[in-house]
Amino acid sequence: MLQLLINGKQAVLPPDFNVLLERSNPLLEFDGIRGARALNFKLPYDDVNNAIFGFYGNRNVSYKHAEYQCEKLYKGRSVERGYLKLLSSQSGFEVLFTENLSNIFGDYDTYSLQKLPFADIAIPGVLDANADESNDAFCWPMIRNDQFYGSNQGGYMGYVNKYADGAYEESPKVPFFFLRWVFEQLTAITGVKFTGTFLEDEAMESLILYNTHCLDGLSSITPGNHLPDMSIREFVNELRKLFNLAIWPNVWKKEIKIDFAKNYFAADVAVDWSKKFGKIRGKKPVLESRLELDWELESSDAMVSQIPEDLDGYLTDVGSEIPGIFPITTKFSTLAMQNGLPITSQQGVSALNGQQSSRFAPRLLFWRGLIDGLPLASTSSGTGTVVNLKWNGANGLKETYWEEFEKFKLNTHIYEGEANLNAYDLALIDSHRRAGELVKVHVQGYNYMIGRQQITLPGNRLPVLELWKC
């Protein structure tokens, strides 16, 4: 009933073979992007399996450091896809199964965005004050910063990308790259395609990455200089913690779908699994149920050393009735605003005055274009649904993206039990491969979000599911 295809070839299994598969739900986890995993298992040594593994069972064959595509078929239906890593050929072939999310970006998996091989871009002869967020790579918003050159101010007038009377004036020039463009380039470099409602959203299209690396003394723009010092994986996960994103990676397809998680929590339940469980009795409380949202503010910006009200974090207000806190903190933050302009007070990165060692933290703004004669960026979006880059208040991040999750955390409890699932069911709740197609079910009067799964194949033991009440 269970078949194992390795690089498309059916492996020989031992008579008593079984494997425990563990899955998680990305909607309920915030500490990284995880895939399914299985404990190490052994395949018998025979000619078929030896050929599959490149004859590594022969004494004279060296280790090839290969990763083998592996597909588990249960009753003829594909229930899991991933990769095998060969660990040993002593007394059989010992292997480890994983979805291999840790290596989805290949050689670039651990690279900082600043070190990726982006192509340099010529500095435009005339800077565009009204860049198009749908097509352009970067824009040039005017930023108030009285400390850009530190103690070596000279004739500096306190503005980055200073603009007046229809033209950019003498000032440090800093390009701000669109988030959309960065994802496009990550696809070009790594081969991993990014899709989903987050990248299709009109407001998100205007997001730009703030930085302080100016073009003093440079003849071209090196994109990595203007991006935060974080890996691709960290970049995606920190955005996830800002906008409550659902991350659905598919390693075989080399695709990552990024959706707004709120849509999954708000969606209706269409599948009734009441008869797949025995009578549900008992439950476990979720003790950490008060939602706390916060960000790491730029430590070198004097304007946020005393946290402005608009940059304060959020905590579910239920008094002392529920003491347990569920904290989510992202490395992304934003800038303070003053008189319609972003304002900061921090030293920039410049080839002048020995400022090459200055650094900047990950921060976001919305590009607003040319408004009232000035190229503006803001903490408030100007297109699509209005979004404010602040946790609290109307159109803030909590209200816009986290409302459904907060209600879920306050009202949920957990039931864990066996479920009589067939091969089709097991395939359907493979959340990464099916991109969250089925994450909620109705069971005996209540709707539940499916959490962790423990699946033993072949099905001589029933799968154990964790159900979170919606």
Short mmCIF file of C-alpha atoms in Angstrom, two decimals, residues 10-229:
data_model
loop_
_atom_site.label_atom_id
_atom_site.label_comp_id
_atom_site.label_asym_id
_atom_site.label_seq_id
_atom_site.Cartn_x
_atom_site.Cartn_y
_atom_site.Cartn_z
CA GLN A 10 10.39 2.57 -6.91
CA ALA A 11 12.54 1.54 -3.98
CA VAL A 12 12.43 -1.88 -2.33
CA LEU A 13 10.99 -1.63 1.20
CA PRO A 14 11.47 -4.05 4.10
CA PRO A 15 8.43 -6.19 5.02
CA ASP A 16 7.74 -4.33 8.29
CA PHE A 17 8.54 -0.88 6.92
CA ASN A 18 6.85 2.18 8.42
CA VAL A 19 7.80 5.82 8.71
CA LEU A 20 6.58 8.59 11.01
CA LEU A 21 5.92 11.86 9.21
CA GLU A 22 5.55 15.11 11.16
CA ARG A 23 3.94 18.19 9.66
CA SER A 24 3.22 21.65 11.01
CA ASN A 25 0.90 24.52 10.06
CA PRO A 26 2.78 27.71 9.01
CA LEU A 27 -0.22 29.81 10.08
CA LEU A 28 0.48 28.94 13.72
CA GLU A 29 4.28 29.32 13.80
CA PHE A 30 6.40 32.46 13.68
CA ASP A 31 9.96 31.34 14.43
CA GLY A 32 10.87 30.22 10.92
CA ILE A 33 9.78 28.45 7.76
CA ARG A 34 9.49 24.74 8.53
CA GLY A 35 8.71 21.76 6.38
CA ALA A 36 7.62 18.20 7.06
CA ARG A 37 10.21 15.88 8.50
CA ALA A 38 10.56 12.17 9.14
CA LEU A 39 12.82 10.23 11.45
CA ASN A 40 15.77 8.39 9.91
CA PHE A 41 14.78 5.09 8.35
CA LYS A 42 16.54 2.20 6.60
CA LEU A 43 16.01 0.61 3.23
CA PRO A 44 17.34 -2.90 2.57
CA TYR A 45 20.56 -3.43 0.66
CA ASP A 46 19.73 -4.96 -2.71
CA ASP A 47 20.56 -4.32 -6.35
CA VAL A 48 17.56 -2.03 -6.96
CA ASN A 49 18.23 0.27 -4.00
CA ASN A 50 21.97 0.21 -4.62
CA ALA A 51 21.40 1.40 -8.19
CA ILE A 52 19.06 4.18 -6.96
CA PHE A 53 21.78 5.49 -4.66
CA GLY A 54 24.46 5.46 -7.35
CA PHE A 55 25.95 2.11 -6.22
CA TYR A 56 27.23 3.66 -3.02
CA GLY A 57 26.88 0.23 -1.44
CA ASN A 58 29.91 -0.85 -3.48
CA ARG A 59 33.18 -0.39 -1.63
CA ASN A 60 34.92 1.38 -4.51
CA VAL A 61 32.20 4.06 -5.08
CA SER A 62 32.73 7.46 -3.46
CA TYR A 63 30.02 9.54 -1.78
CA LYS A 64 28.32 11.90 -4.24
CA HIS A 65 26.75 14.37 -1.76
CA ALA A 66 23.54 13.97 -3.70
CA GLU A 67 20.00 14.79 -2.60
CA TYR A 68 17.36 12.44 -3.96
CA GLN A 69 13.83 13.45 -4.82
CA CYS A 70 11.46 11.29 -2.81
CA GLU A 71 7.72 10.85 -3.20
CA LYS A 72 5.59 8.81 -0.82
CA LEU A 73 2.56 7.17 -2.42
CA TYR A 74 -0.11 5.68 -0.16
CA LYS A 75 -2.73 3.55 -1.90
CA GLY A 76 -1.56 5.03 -5.18
CA ARG A 77 -1.98 8.67 -4.08
CA SER A 78 0.93 11.02 -3.52
CA VAL A 79 0.82 12.11 0.13
CA GLU A 80 4.26 13.71 0.55
CA ARG A 81 7.13 15.00 -1.53
CA GLY A 82 10.58 15.89 -0.35
CA TYR A 83 14.19 14.81 -0.49
CA LEU A 84 16.31 12.00 0.92
CA LYS A 85 19.81 12.38 2.21
CA LEU A 86 21.89 9.20 2.35
CA LEU A 87 23.55 8.82 5.75
CA SER A 88 25.02 5.30 5.67
CA SER A 89 25.15 2.09 3.64
CA GLN A 90 26.04 -0.20 6.54
CA SER A 91 23.47 -2.98 7.03
CA GLY A 92 21.17 -1.25 4.56
CA PHE A 93 20.73 2.32 3.32
CA GLU A 94 20.03 4.71 6.18
CA VAL A 95 18.36 7.90 4.95
CA LEU A 96 16.82 11.10 6.28
CA PHE A 97 13.63 12.47 4.68
CA THR A 98 13.02 16.20 4.66
CA GLU A 99 11.19 18.74 2.54
CA ASN A 100 14.60 20.45 2.31
CA LEU A 101 13.28 23.94 2.97
CA SER A 102 16.64 24.72 4.54
CA ASN A 103 18.19 24.66 1.10
CA ILE A 104 15.44 26.03 -1.13
CA PHE A 105 17.64 28.95 -2.22
CA GLY A 106 20.58 26.71 -3.03
CA ASP A 107 24.02 28.28 -2.69
CA TYR A 108 22.43 31.60 -1.75
CA ASP A 109 20.49 30.27 1.24
CA THR A 110 22.78 31.83 3.84
CA TYR A 111 23.89 34.87 1.84
CA SER A 112 23.03 38.33 3.10
CA LEU A 113 20.92 40.35 0.67
CA GLN A 114 23.87 42.73 0.62
CA LYS A 115 26.12 40.00 -0.83
CA LEU A 116 23.82 38.61 -3.54
CA PRO A 117 24.99 39.06 -7.16
CA PHE A 118 22.62 41.83 -8.22
CA ALA A 119 23.70 43.57 -11.42
CA ASP A 120 24.98 47.11 -10.93
CA ILE A 121 22.75 49.88 -12.29
CA ALA A 122 23.94 53.07 -13.95
CA ILE A 123 23.18 56.24 -11.98
CA PRO A 124 20.55 58.15 -13.98
CA GLY A 125 21.67 61.47 -15.44
CA VAL A 126 18.41 62.98 -14.21
CA LEU A 127 16.74 61.50 -11.13
CA ASP A 128 13.06 60.64 -11.55
CA ALA A 129 10.98 62.37 -8.88
CA ASN A 130 7.85 60.43 -9.81
CA ALA A 131 9.03 56.81 -10.09
CA ASP A 132 6.49 54.14 -11.07
CA GLU A 133 6.11 51.51 -8.34
CA SER A 134 4.83 48.98 -10.88
CA ASN A 135 7.90 49.07 -13.11
CA ASP A 136 10.85 50.99 -11.69
CA ALA A 137 13.55 49.48 -9.48
CA PHE A 138 13.88 52.40 -7.08
CA CYS A 139 12.74 55.91 -6.19
CA TRP A 140 14.28 59.01 -4.60
CA PRO A 141 12.07 60.27 -1.72
CA MET A 142 13.05 63.33 0.25
CA ILE A 143 14.04 62.48 3.85
CA ARG A 144 14.79 64.86 6.74
CA ASN A 145 18.04 63.81 8.43
CA ASP A 146 20.08 66.41 10.28
CA GLN A 147 22.90 63.99 11.14
CA PHE A 148 23.62 62.30 7.81
CA TYR A 149 27.22 63.55 7.73
CA GLY A 150 27.68 63.41 11.49
CA SER A 151 30.15 66.02 12.70
CA ASN A 152 31.28 66.83 9.14
CA GLN A 153 28.22 68.72 7.99
CA GLY A 154 29.95 71.27 5.72
CA GLY A 155 27.26 72.84 3.53
CA TYR A 156 24.77 70.04 4.13
CA MET A 157 21.20 71.37 4.45
CA GLY A 158 19.70 68.50 6.47
CA TYR A 159 17.85 66.63 3.71
CA VAL A 160 18.57 63.42 1.79
CA ASN A 161 17.41 63.62 -1.85
CA LYS A 162 16.62 67.32 -1.39
CA TYR A 163 14.10 68.54 -3.96
CA ALA A 164 12.82 72.02 -4.75
CA ASP A 165 11.44 73.94 -7.73
CA GLY A 166 11.05 70.82 -9.86
CA ALA A 167 14.60 69.45 -9.47
CA TYR A 168 16.85 67.58 -7.07
CA GLU A 169 19.39 69.85 -5.40
CA GLU A 170 22.86 69.30 -3.95
CA SER A 171 22.41 66.69 -1.21
CA PRO A 172 23.29 63.05 -0.52
CA LYS A 173 21.51 60.91 -3.11
CA VAL A 174 20.10 57.62 -1.81
CA PRO A 175 17.99 55.24 -3.96
CA PHE A 176 15.20 53.36 -2.18
CA PHE A 177 14.42 50.01 -3.81
CA PHE A 178 10.87 48.75 -4.22
CA LEU A 179 10.09 45.54 -2.35
CA ARG A 180 8.44 44.23 -5.53
CA TRP A 181 11.68 44.67 -7.49
CA VAL A 182 13.70 42.88 -4.82
CA PHE A 183 11.44 39.81 -5.02
CA GLU A 184 11.70 39.85 -8.82
CA GLN A 185 15.49 39.87 -8.57
CA LEU A 186 15.50 37.10 -5.95
CA THR A 187 13.64 34.94 -8.47
CA ALA A 188 16.17 35.79 -11.18
CA ILE A 189 19.12 34.94 -8.91
CA THR A 190 17.84 31.83 -7.07
CA GLY A 191 15.24 30.43 -9.48
CA VAL A 192 12.61 30.46 -6.72
CA LYS A 193 9.34 32.02 -7.86
CA PHE A 194 7.38 34.18 -5.42
CA THR A 195 3.61 34.39 -5.83
CA GLY A 196 0.52 35.12 -3.73
CA THR A 197 -1.87 37.83 -2.61
CA PHE A 198 0.82 39.75 -0.69
CA LEU A 199 2.80 40.45 -3.85
CA GLU A 200 -0.37 41.20 -5.81
CA ASP A 201 -1.65 43.75 -3.29
CA GLU A 202 -1.72 47.34 -4.55
CA ALA A 203 -0.57 48.89 -1.28
CA MET A 204 2.28 46.39 -0.88
CA GLU A 205 3.48 47.23 -4.39
CA SER A 206 4.44 50.70 -3.19
CA LEU A 207 6.58 49.48 -0.26
CA ILE A 208 10.21 50.65 -0.37
CA LEU A 209 13.24 49.64 1.67
CA TYR A 210 14.70 52.56 3.59
CA ASN A 211 18.49 52.81 3.73
CA THR A 212 21.24 55.36 4.36
CA HIS A 213 23.83 54.34 1.73
CA CYS A 214 24.39 57.39 -0.50
CA LEU A 215 26.12 57.54 -3.88
CA ASP A 216 28.90 59.95 -2.91
CA GLY A 217 31.96 59.17 -5.06
CA LEU A 218 30.29 56.21 -6.83
CA SER A 219 29.81 55.72 -10.57
CA SER A 220 27.00 53.14 -10.36
CA ILE A 221 24.34 51.79 -8.04
CA THR A 222 25.10 48.46 -6.34
CA PRO A 223 21.66 47.25 -5.14
CA GLY A 224 23.03 45.20 -2.24
CA ASN A 225 24.39 48.37 -0.64
CA HIS A 226 20.83 49.60 -0.19
CA LEU A 227 19.25 46.43 1.23
CA PRO A 228 19.12 45.19 4.84
CA ASP A 229 21.80 42.85 6.12
#
